[in-house]
Amino acid sequence: MFRLTDIFEKNGRIPWRRVEEEAILVDQDEGDLLKLTPVGAAIWEALDGSRTVQELITHIEQNFEAEPKRVKHDVLSFLKKLRREGLIEPKHFAGAEKGE
Amino acid sequence: MACDFLSSVTDREFFKRLVAKSERGRLPLIGQWELTCRCNLHCIHCYTDVYNHPQYFPKELQTEEVLRILGELHKGGCLWLTLTGGEIFMRKDFFQIYKVAKDKGFLITLFTNGSLITEEVSDFLKENPPFSVEISLHATSKEIFEKVTQGEGSFQKVLRAINLLLERNLHLVLKVTGLTVNRDEILKIRAFVKGLGNVSFKFGEEIRNRLDGSEDVFEYQLSEKELREIEEKDPQMLREKEIQLREAETYQCESGFFNFHIDAYGMLQLCSGNRMKGYDLRKGSFHDGFYNHLPHFPCRFPKKEFMFKKNGFIPIKAVSSTP
């Protein structure tokens, strides 16, 4: 759980790169090759430690056609998954409160 | 929009998908780039050391040339890039080149002898982490190690490098090539690596003739029988060897399809082990070289199985047309 004001950044140990509209991440600890969809890749790319969670949501809303409520839900779910997998790290993290 | 933005893919699926999108069934995904033949050490079995002389240095690619080619590799879709030498840290512009490559998103593996990795260098790598760093650990004893490297003090420096990289939690691979002078060290190195924890180990069996074609290096080659004797003493190594032999029966060389090699002088080649022919990246583009020339380069060993003929070990020949 996190607040909309929290800021996350990519785990610097995860090599990654864009492959056309998608992105590939290499999880060396697990030996996994992870694929991000175009939306996932756009969020990943934006996770540069400068945007709050809310700004990430706005960024996706501006770049993809989808209902704002759905965008918010999906971005938050994705961030939780990235966090759980250790793929992102908090840069500014307020604590264990719900993001919605 | 669906929230399933992240999924695992197997290498096979990944390659299949990319090939489907690729031009003429080829895609330059995996590259090895020998940035320099310069080295501060002179390992007895090294194939590039014959060009480790000042007369050859000016012929090596200049910074701007390297950066231009790097841009072309990125545009061409290269994902995994190994930077090797000689010794990569001998290039004064190495950090500049590395940073550009890193910023472009290449998954970079560094081959290094480790002796130039200082605290500063390891801090830089921590800041800009590579996919992995591979260091040659020729022995666990100073005497034998430096017999291989011919570099006084190199053993301590390499041990220091290993510690520095481990302290920074960087992905490390320690490797050794079996030689007549370190044959009794192989299993000790393996045990040492095991003791380090999360470090990978690679055992190399092949010695190549030097880039000028000279074959004096083969005096250090262990015979197939000697190699097997070492492997049989370690159940895991034996298992790995058996898997390697099994895979070799069906393995098709992918050089020119997904892989390529660039030497220190900008020649694009099929692989590090096959330099019979090259395309000059100083005169043409990487795209032209990879798609229009590489497919027609001769390959002496089209299948990996040739490396493991039952009647004995066949060393790969790597004769360079450059400098």
Coordinates of C-alpha atoms in Angstrom, one line a residue:
Chain A
M1 CA 0.0 0.0 0.0
F2 CA 1.2 3.5 -0.7
R3 CA 0.1 7.1 -1.0
L4 CA -0.4 9.0 -4.2
T5 CA 2.4 11.3 -3.1
D6 CA 4.9 8.5 -2.9
I7 CA 7.7 8.4 -5.4
F8 CA 9.3 5.2 -6.7
E9 CA 12.2 4.5 -9.0
K10 CA 13.5 1.6 -10.9
N11 CA 15.7 -0.9 -9.1
G12 CA 19.0 0.1 -10.6
R13 CA 20.2 -3.6 -10.6
I14 CA 17.6 -4.6 -13.2
P15 CA 18.9 -4.3 -16.7
W16 CA 16.2 -3.3 -19.1
R17 CA 15.5 -1.8 -22.5
R18 CA 12.8 -0.9 -24.9
V19 CA 12.1 -3.4 -27.7
E20 CA 9.9 -1.5 -30.0
E21 CA 6.8 -0.5 -28.1
E22 CA 7.4 -3.1 -25.3
A23 CA 10.2 -3.4 -22.8
I24 CA 12.2 -6.3 -21.6
L25 CA 13.5 -6.5 -18.0
V26 CA 16.1 -9.0 -16.9
D27 CA 15.6 -10.3 -13.3
Q28 CA 19.1 -11.7 -12.7
D29 CA 18.3 -13.0 -9.3
E30 CA 15.4 -15.1 -10.5
G31 CA 16.9 -15.7 -14.0
D32 CA 13.7 -14.4 -15.5
L33 CA 13.2 -12.5 -18.7
L34 CA 10.2 -10.2 -18.1
K35 CA 8.1 -8.5 -20.7
L36 CA 6.2 -5.3 -20.3
T37 CA 3.3 -4.4 -22.4
P38 CA 3.3 -1.0 -24.1
V39 CA 1.4 0.5 -21.2
G40 CA 3.6 -1.3 -18.7
A41 CA 6.7 0.0 -20.6
A42 CA 5.4 3.5 -20.5
I43 CA 5.0 3.4 -16.7
W44 CA 8.3 1.7 -16.3
E45 CA 10.1 4.3 -18.3
A46 CA 8.4 7.1 -16.3
L47 CA 9.6 5.5 -13.0
D48 CA 12.6 7.8 -12.9
G49 CA 12.3 8.9 -9.3
S50 CA 10.9 12.3 -10.3
R51 CA 7.2 11.5 -10.5
T52 CA 4.7 10.8 -7.7
V53 CA 2.3 8.0 -8.1
Q54 CA -0.4 10.5 -9.0
E55 CA 1.8 12.0 -11.7
L56 CA 2.4 8.5 -13.1
I57 CA -1.4 8.0 -13.3
T58 CA -1.8 11.4 -15.0
H59 CA 1.1 10.5 -17.4
I60 CA -0.7 7.3 -18.5
E61 CA -4.1 9.0 -18.7
Q62 CA -2.5 11.5 -21.1
N63 CA -0.9 8.9 -23.3
F64 CA -3.4 6.1 -23.5
E65 CA -7.0 6.0 -24.1
A66 CA -8.8 4.6 -21.1
E67 CA -11.2 5.5 -18.4
P68 CA -9.4 7.4 -15.6
K69 CA -10.8 5.2 -12.9
R70 CA -9.5 2.2 -14.7
V71 CA -6.1 3.8 -15.3
K72 CA -5.7 4.6 -11.6
H73 CA -6.6 1.0 -10.6
D74 CA -4.3 -0.6 -13.1
V75 CA -1.4 1.7 -12.4
L76 CA -1.6 1.1 -8.7
S77 CA -1.9 -2.7 -9.2
F78 CA 1.1 -2.7 -11.5
L79 CA 3.2 -0.7 -9.0
K80 CA 2.2 -3.1 -6.2
K81 CA 3.4 -6.0 -8.4
L82 CA 6.6 -4.2 -9.3
R83 CA 7.2 -3.5 -5.6
R84 CA 6.5 -7.1 -4.6
E85 CA 8.9 -8.4 -7.2
G86 CA 11.6 -6.0 -6.0
L87 CA 11.7 -4.2 -9.4
I88 CA 11.1 -0.8 -8.0
E89 CA 12.3 1.0 -4.9
P90 CA 10.8 3.8 -2.9
K91 CA 12.5 7.1 -3.2
H92 CA 10.0 9.0 -1.1
F93 CA 7.7 6.7 0.7
A94 CA 5.2 8.0 3.2
G95 CA 4.2 4.6 4.6
A96 CA 1.7 1.9 4.8
E97 CA -1.5 3.7 3.9
K98 CA -3.9 2.9 1.2
G99 CA -3.3 4.6 -2.1
E100 CA -6.9 5.1 -3.0
Chain B
M1 CA -6.4 -1.3 -21.0
A2 CA -5.6 -4.4 -18.9
C3 CA -3.6 -4.4 -15.7
D4 CA -1.5 -7.4 -16.7
F5 CA 1.4 -5.2 -17.8
L6 CA 4.1 -7.6 -16.7
S7 CA 4.7 -11.2 -17.7
S8 CA 7.5 -13.7 -17.7
V9 CA 8.7 -14.9 -21.1
T10 CA 11.0 -17.8 -21.9
D11 CA 14.0 -17.0 -24.0
R12 CA 12.6 -19.2 -26.7
E13 CA 9.3 -17.3 -26.8
F14 CA 11.2 -14.0 -26.7
F15 CA 13.4 -14.9 -29.6
K16 CA 10.6 -16.4 -31.6
R17 CA 8.6 -13.2 -31.3
L18 CA 11.5 -11.0 -32.2
V19 CA 12.4 -13.1 -35.2
A20 CA 8.9 -12.9 -36.4
K21 CA 9.3 -9.1 -36.5
S22 CA 12.9 -9.2 -37.9
E23 CA 14.3 -8.6 -41.3
R24 CA 15.1 -11.7 -43.3
G25 CA 15.0 -13.9 -40.2
R26 CA 18.0 -12.2 -38.7
L27 CA 18.3 -9.8 -35.8
P28 CA 21.6 -8.6 -34.2
L29 CA 20.5 -9.2 -30.7
I30 CA 23.7 -10.4 -29.1
G31 CA 27.0 -8.7 -29.8
Q32 CA 30.6 -9.0 -28.5
W33 CA 32.8 -6.0 -29.0
E34 CA 36.6 -6.3 -28.5
L35 CA 37.1 -2.6 -27.7
T36 CA 40.9 -2.8 -27.5
C37 CA 43.8 -5.2 -27.6
R38 CA 45.7 -3.1 -25.1
C39 CA 46.2 -4.8 -21.8
N40 CA 48.3 -4.3 -18.7
L41 CA 48.9 -8.0 -18.4
H42 CA 50.3 -10.6 -20.8
C43 CA 48.6 -13.8 -20.1
I44 CA 50.5 -16.7 -21.6
H45 CA 47.4 -18.1 -23.5
C46 CA 45.9 -14.8 -24.6
Y47 CA 45.0 -14.5 -28.3
T48 CA 44.9 -10.7 -28.5
D49 CA 48.2 -10.0 -26.8
V50 CA 50.0 -10.1 -30.1
Y51 CA 48.4 -6.8 -30.9
N52 CA 49.1 -5.4 -27.5
H53 CA 51.9 -3.1 -28.7
P54 CA 52.0 0.7 -29.2
Q55 CA 52.4 0.3 -33.0
Y56 CA 48.9 -1.1 -33.2
F57 CA 47.1 1.2 -30.8
P58 CA 46.5 4.1 -33.2
K59 CA 44.7 1.7 -35.5
E60 CA 42.0 1.0 -32.9
L61 CA 38.6 2.6 -33.2
Q62 CA 38.6 6.2 -31.9
T63 CA 35.9 7.4 -29.4
E64 CA 33.7 9.0 -32.0
E65 CA 33.8 5.9 -34.1
V66 CA 32.8 3.7 -31.2
L67 CA 30.0 6.0 -30.2
R68 CA 28.7 6.1 -33.8
I69 CA 28.7 2.3 -34.1
L70 CA 27.1 2.0 -30.7
G71 CA 24.2 4.1 -31.9
E72 CA 23.9 1.9 -35.0
L73 CA 23.9 -1.3 -32.9
H74 CA 21.1 0.2 -30.7
K75 CA 19.1 1.2 -33.7
G76 CA 19.6 -2.3 -35.1
G77 CA 18.0 -3.9 -32.0
C78 CA 21.1 -5.2 -30.2
L79 CA 20.1 -6.0 -26.6
W80 CA 23.0 -7.9 -25.1
L81 CA 26.4 -6.4 -25.5
T82 CA 29.6 -7.8 -24.2
L83 CA 32.5 -5.4 -23.9
T84 CA 35.9 -7.1 -23.9
G85 CA 39.5 -6.6 -24.7
G86 CA 42.5 -6.8 -24.2
E87 CA 41.6 -5.0 -21.1
I88 CA 38.6 -2.7 -21.4
F89 CA 39.8 -0.4 -18.6
M90 CA 42.9 0.4 -20.5
R91 CA 40.9 2.6 -22.8
K92 CA 40.9 6.1 -21.4
D93 CA 37.4 6.7 -22.9
F94 CA 36.0 3.4 -21.5
F95 CA 33.7 5.1 -18.9
Q96 CA 32.4 7.5 -21.5
I97 CA 31.7 4.6 -23.9
Y98 CA 30.2 2.5 -21.1
K99 CA 27.9 5.3 -19.9
V100 CA 26.6 5.9 -23.4
A101 CA 25.9 2.2 -23.9
K102 CA 24.3 1.9 -20.5
D103 CA 22.1 5.0 -21.2
K104 CA 21.0 3.4 -24.4
G105 CA 19.7 0.4 -22.4
F106 CA 22.1 -2.3 -23.6
L107 CA 22.4 -5.3 -21.2
I108 CA 26.1 -5.1 -20.8
T109 CA 28.5 -7.8 -19.8
L110 CA 32.1 -6.8 -19.0
F111 CA 35.0 -9.1 -19.6
T112 CA 38.0 -7.9 -17.6
N113 CA 41.1 -9.2 -16.0
G114 CA 40.0 -7.2 -12.9
S115 CA 43.4 -5.8 -12.0
L116 CA 42.4 -2.2 -12.8
I117 CA 39.2 -2.3 -10.8
T118 CA 39.7 0.1 -7.9
E119 CA 37.3 1.5 -5.4
E120 CA 36.4 4.3 -7.8
V121 CA 35.8 2.0 -10.7
S122 CA 33.6 -0.3 -8.6
D123 CA 31.6 2.7 -7.3
F124 CA 31.1 3.7 -10.9
L125 CA 29.8 0.3 -11.7
K126 CA 27.6 0.2 -8.7
E127 CA 26.1 3.5 -9.9
N128 CA 25.7 2.1 -13.5
P129 CA 25.4 -1.6 -13.0
P130 CA 26.3 -4.0 -15.8
F131 CA 24.4 -7.2 -16.5
S132 CA 27.5 -9.0 -15.2
V133 CA 31.2 -8.7 -14.8
E134 CA 33.3 -11.7 -15.8
I135 CA 36.8 -11.9 -14.3
S136 CA 39.4 -14.5 -15.1
L137 CA 40.7 -16.2 -12.0
H138 CA 43.6 -18.3 -13.2
A139 CA 44.6 -19.8 -9.9
T140 CA 44.2 -19.5 -6.1
S141 CA 47.9 -19.2 -5.5
K142 CA 49.8 -16.0 -6.3
E143 CA 52.7 -18.0 -7.8
I144 CA 50.6 -19.8 -10.4
F145 CA 48.3 -16.9 -11.1
E146 CA 51.1 -14.6 -11.9
K147 CA 52.8 -17.3 -14.0
V148 CA 49.7 -17.1 -16.2
T149 CA 49.3 -13.3 -16.2
Q150 CA 53.1 -12.5 -16.2
G151 CA 52.1 -9.5 -14.1
E152 CA 53.7 -9.0 -10.7
G153 CA 51.1 -8.0 -8.1
S154 CA 48.2 -8.9 -10.3
F155 CA 46.9 -11.6 -8.0
Q156 CA 46.3 -9.3 -5.1
K157 CA 44.7 -6.7 -7.4
V158 CA 42.3 -9.2 -8.8
L159 CA 41.3 -10.5 -5.3
R160 CA 40.7 -6.9 -4.3
A161 CA 38.5 -6.4 -7.4
I162 CA 36.5 -9.5 -6.5
N163 CA 35.9 -8.2 -3.0
L164 CA 35.0 -4.7 -4.2
L165 CA 32.4 -6.0 -6.6
L166 CA 30.9 -8.4 -4.1
E167 CA 30.7 -5.6 -1.5
R168 CA 28.6 -3.7 -4.0
N169 CA 26.4 -6.7 -4.7
L170 CA 27.2 -6.7 -8.5
H171 CA 26.7 -9.8 -10.5
L172 CA 30.0 -11.5 -10.8
V173 CA 31.3 -14.5 -12.8
L174 CA 34.7 -16.0 -12.2
K175 CA 36.1 -18.0 -14.9
V176 CA 39.2 -20.0 -15.7
T177 CA 40.7 -21.6 -18.8
G178 CA 42.3 -24.9 -18.1
L179 CA 46.0 -24.7 -18.9
T180 CA 49.0 -27.0 -18.4
V181 CA 50.2 -24.5 -15.7
N182 CA 47.0 -24.3 -13.7
R183 CA 45.5 -27.8 -14.1
D184 CA 45.9 -28.5 -10.4
E185 CA 44.2 -25.3 -9.5
I186 CA 40.9 -25.7 -11.4
L187 CA 39.0 -27.6 -8.6
K188 CA 40.5 -25.3 -6.0
I189 CA 39.2 -22.3 -7.9
R190 CA 35.8 -23.9 -8.2
A191 CA 35.7 -24.5 -4.4
F192 CA 36.9 -20.9 -3.8
V193 CA 34.1 -19.5 -6.0
K194 CA 31.5 -21.7 -4.2
G195 CA 32.7 -20.3 -0.9
L196 CA 32.0 -16.8 -2.2
G197 CA 28.2 -17.5 -2.3
N198 CA 26.3 -15.9 -5.1
V199 CA 29.0 -16.0 -7.8
S200 CA 28.9 -18.0 -11.0
F201 CA 31.8 -20.1 -12.2
K202 CA 32.8 -20.9 -15.8
F203 CA 35.4 -23.4 -16.9
G204 CA 36.8 -22.9 -20.3
E205 CA 38.5 -25.7 -22.2
E206 CA 39.4 -24.0 -25.4
I207 CA 42.6 -22.2 -26.3
R208 CA 42.7 -20.2 -29.5
N209 CA 45.6 -19.5 -31.7
R210 CA 46.7 -16.0 -31.5
L211 CA 45.2 -13.3 -33.7
D212 CA 48.3 -13.2 -36.0
G213 CA 47.8 -17.0 -36.5
S214 CA 50.6 -18.2 -34.4
E215 CA 50.1 -21.5 -32.6
D216 CA 52.7 -21.4 -29.9
V217 CA 49.9 -21.0 -27.4
F218 CA 48.8 -24.6 -27.9
E219 CA 51.8 -25.7 -25.7
Y220 CA 49.5 -24.8 -22.8
Q221 CA 46.5 -26.8 -24.0
L222 CA 45.3 -29.6 -21.9
S223 CA 44.4 -32.8 -23.7
E224 CA 40.8 -34.0 -23.8
K225 CA 41.8 -36.8 -21.4
E226 CA 43.3 -34.3 -18.9
L227 CA 40.2 -32.2 -19.1
R228 CA 38.0 -35.2 -18.4
E229 CA 40.1 -36.2 -15.5
I230 CA 39.5 -32.8 -13.9
E231 CA 35.8 -32.8 -14.6
E232 CA 35.4 -36.4 -13.3
K233 CA 36.6 -35.3 -9.9
D234 CA 33.7 -32.9 -9.5
P235 CA 30.2 -34.3 -10.0
Q236 CA 28.7 -30.9 -10.9
M237 CA 31.4 -30.2 -13.5
L238 CA 30.9 -33.6 -15.0
R239 CA 27.1 -33.1 -15.2
E240 CA 27.7 -29.7 -16.9
K241 CA 30.1 -31.3 -19.4
E242 CA 27.6 -34.0 -20.2
I243 CA 24.8 -31.4 -20.7
Q244 CA 27.2 -29.4 -22.9
L245 CA 28.0 -32.5 -25.0
R246 CA 24.3 -33.4 -25.3
E247 CA 23.4 -29.9 -26.4
A248 CA 26.3 -29.8 -28.9
E249 CA 24.7 -32.7 -30.8
T250 CA 21.8 -30.5 -31.9
Y251 CA 23.1 -27.0 -31.4
Q252 CA 23.2 -24.8 -34.5
C253 CA 25.6 -21.9 -34.6
E254 CA 23.6 -18.7 -34.5
S255 CA 26.4 -16.3 -35.5
G256 CA 25.2 -14.0 -38.2
F257 CA 21.6 -14.7 -37.3
F258 CA 21.4 -13.3 -33.8
N259 CA 25.1 -12.9 -32.9
F260 CA 28.0 -10.8 -34.1
H261 CA 31.5 -9.7 -33.2
I262 CA 33.3 -6.5 -33.7
D263 CA 37.1 -6.3 -33.3
A264 CA 39.2 -3.4 -32.0
Y265 CA 39.7 -2.1 -35.5
G266 CA 36.0 -1.9 -36.4
M267 CA 35.8 -5.1 -38.4
L268 CA 32.4 -6.8 -38.1
Q269 CA 32.8 -10.6 -37.9
L270 CA 30.7 -13.6 -37.4
C271 CA 32.1 -14.3 -34.0
S272 CA 35.2 -13.9 -31.9
G273 CA 36.3 -17.4 -32.9
N274 CA 35.9 -16.8 -36.6
R275 CA 37.7 -13.8 -38.1
M276 CA 38.4 -15.2 -41.5
K277 CA 36.4 -12.3 -43.0
G278 CA 35.3 -8.9 -41.8
Y279 CA 33.2 -6.0 -42.8
D280 CA 34.8 -2.6 -42.2
L281 CA 32.4 -0.6 -40.0
R282 CA 34.6 2.5 -40.6
K283 CA 33.6 2.4 -44.2
G284 CA 30.0 1.1 -44.0
S285 CA 27.0 0.9 -41.8
F286 CA 26.3 -1.8 -39.2
H287 CA 23.0 -2.5 -40.9
D288 CA 24.7 -3.1 -44.3
G289 CA 27.4 -5.3 -42.7
F290 CA 25.0 -7.4 -40.7
Y291 CA 22.3 -8.0 -43.3
N292 CA 24.2 -7.9 -46.6
H293 CA 27.7 -9.2 -45.8
L294 CA 27.8 -11.3 -42.7
P295 CA 25.4 -14.0 -44.1
H296 CA 28.0 -14.7 -46.8
F297 CA 31.0 -15.0 -44.5
P298 CA 32.6 -18.4 -44.4
C299 CA 32.1 -20.4 -41.2
R300 CA 34.6 -23.2 -40.6
F301 CA 32.6 -24.6 -37.8
P302 CA 28.9 -24.2 -38.7
K303 CA 27.9 -26.5 -35.8
K304 CA 29.1 -26.5 -32.3
E305 CA 29.4 -30.3 -32.3
F306 CA 32.7 -29.8 -34.3
M307 CA 34.2 -28.5 -31.1
F308 CA 33.6 -31.7 -29.3
K309 CA 34.6 -34.4 -31.7
K310 CA 34.7 -37.8 -30.0
N311 CA 38.2 -38.4 -31.2
G312 CA 39.7 -35.4 -29.5
F313 CA 39.5 -31.8 -28.8
I314 CA 39.5 -29.5 -31.8
P315 CA 40.5 -26.0 -31.0
I316 CA 38.7 -23.1 -32.6
K317 CA 40.8 -21.2 -35.1
A318 CA 40.6 -17.5 -34.9
V319 CA 42.8 -15.9 -37.5
S320 CA 42.4 -12.2 -37.8
S321 CA 42.8 -10.2 -41.0
T322 CA 43.4 -7.1 -38.9
P323 CA 45.3 -4.9 -38.0

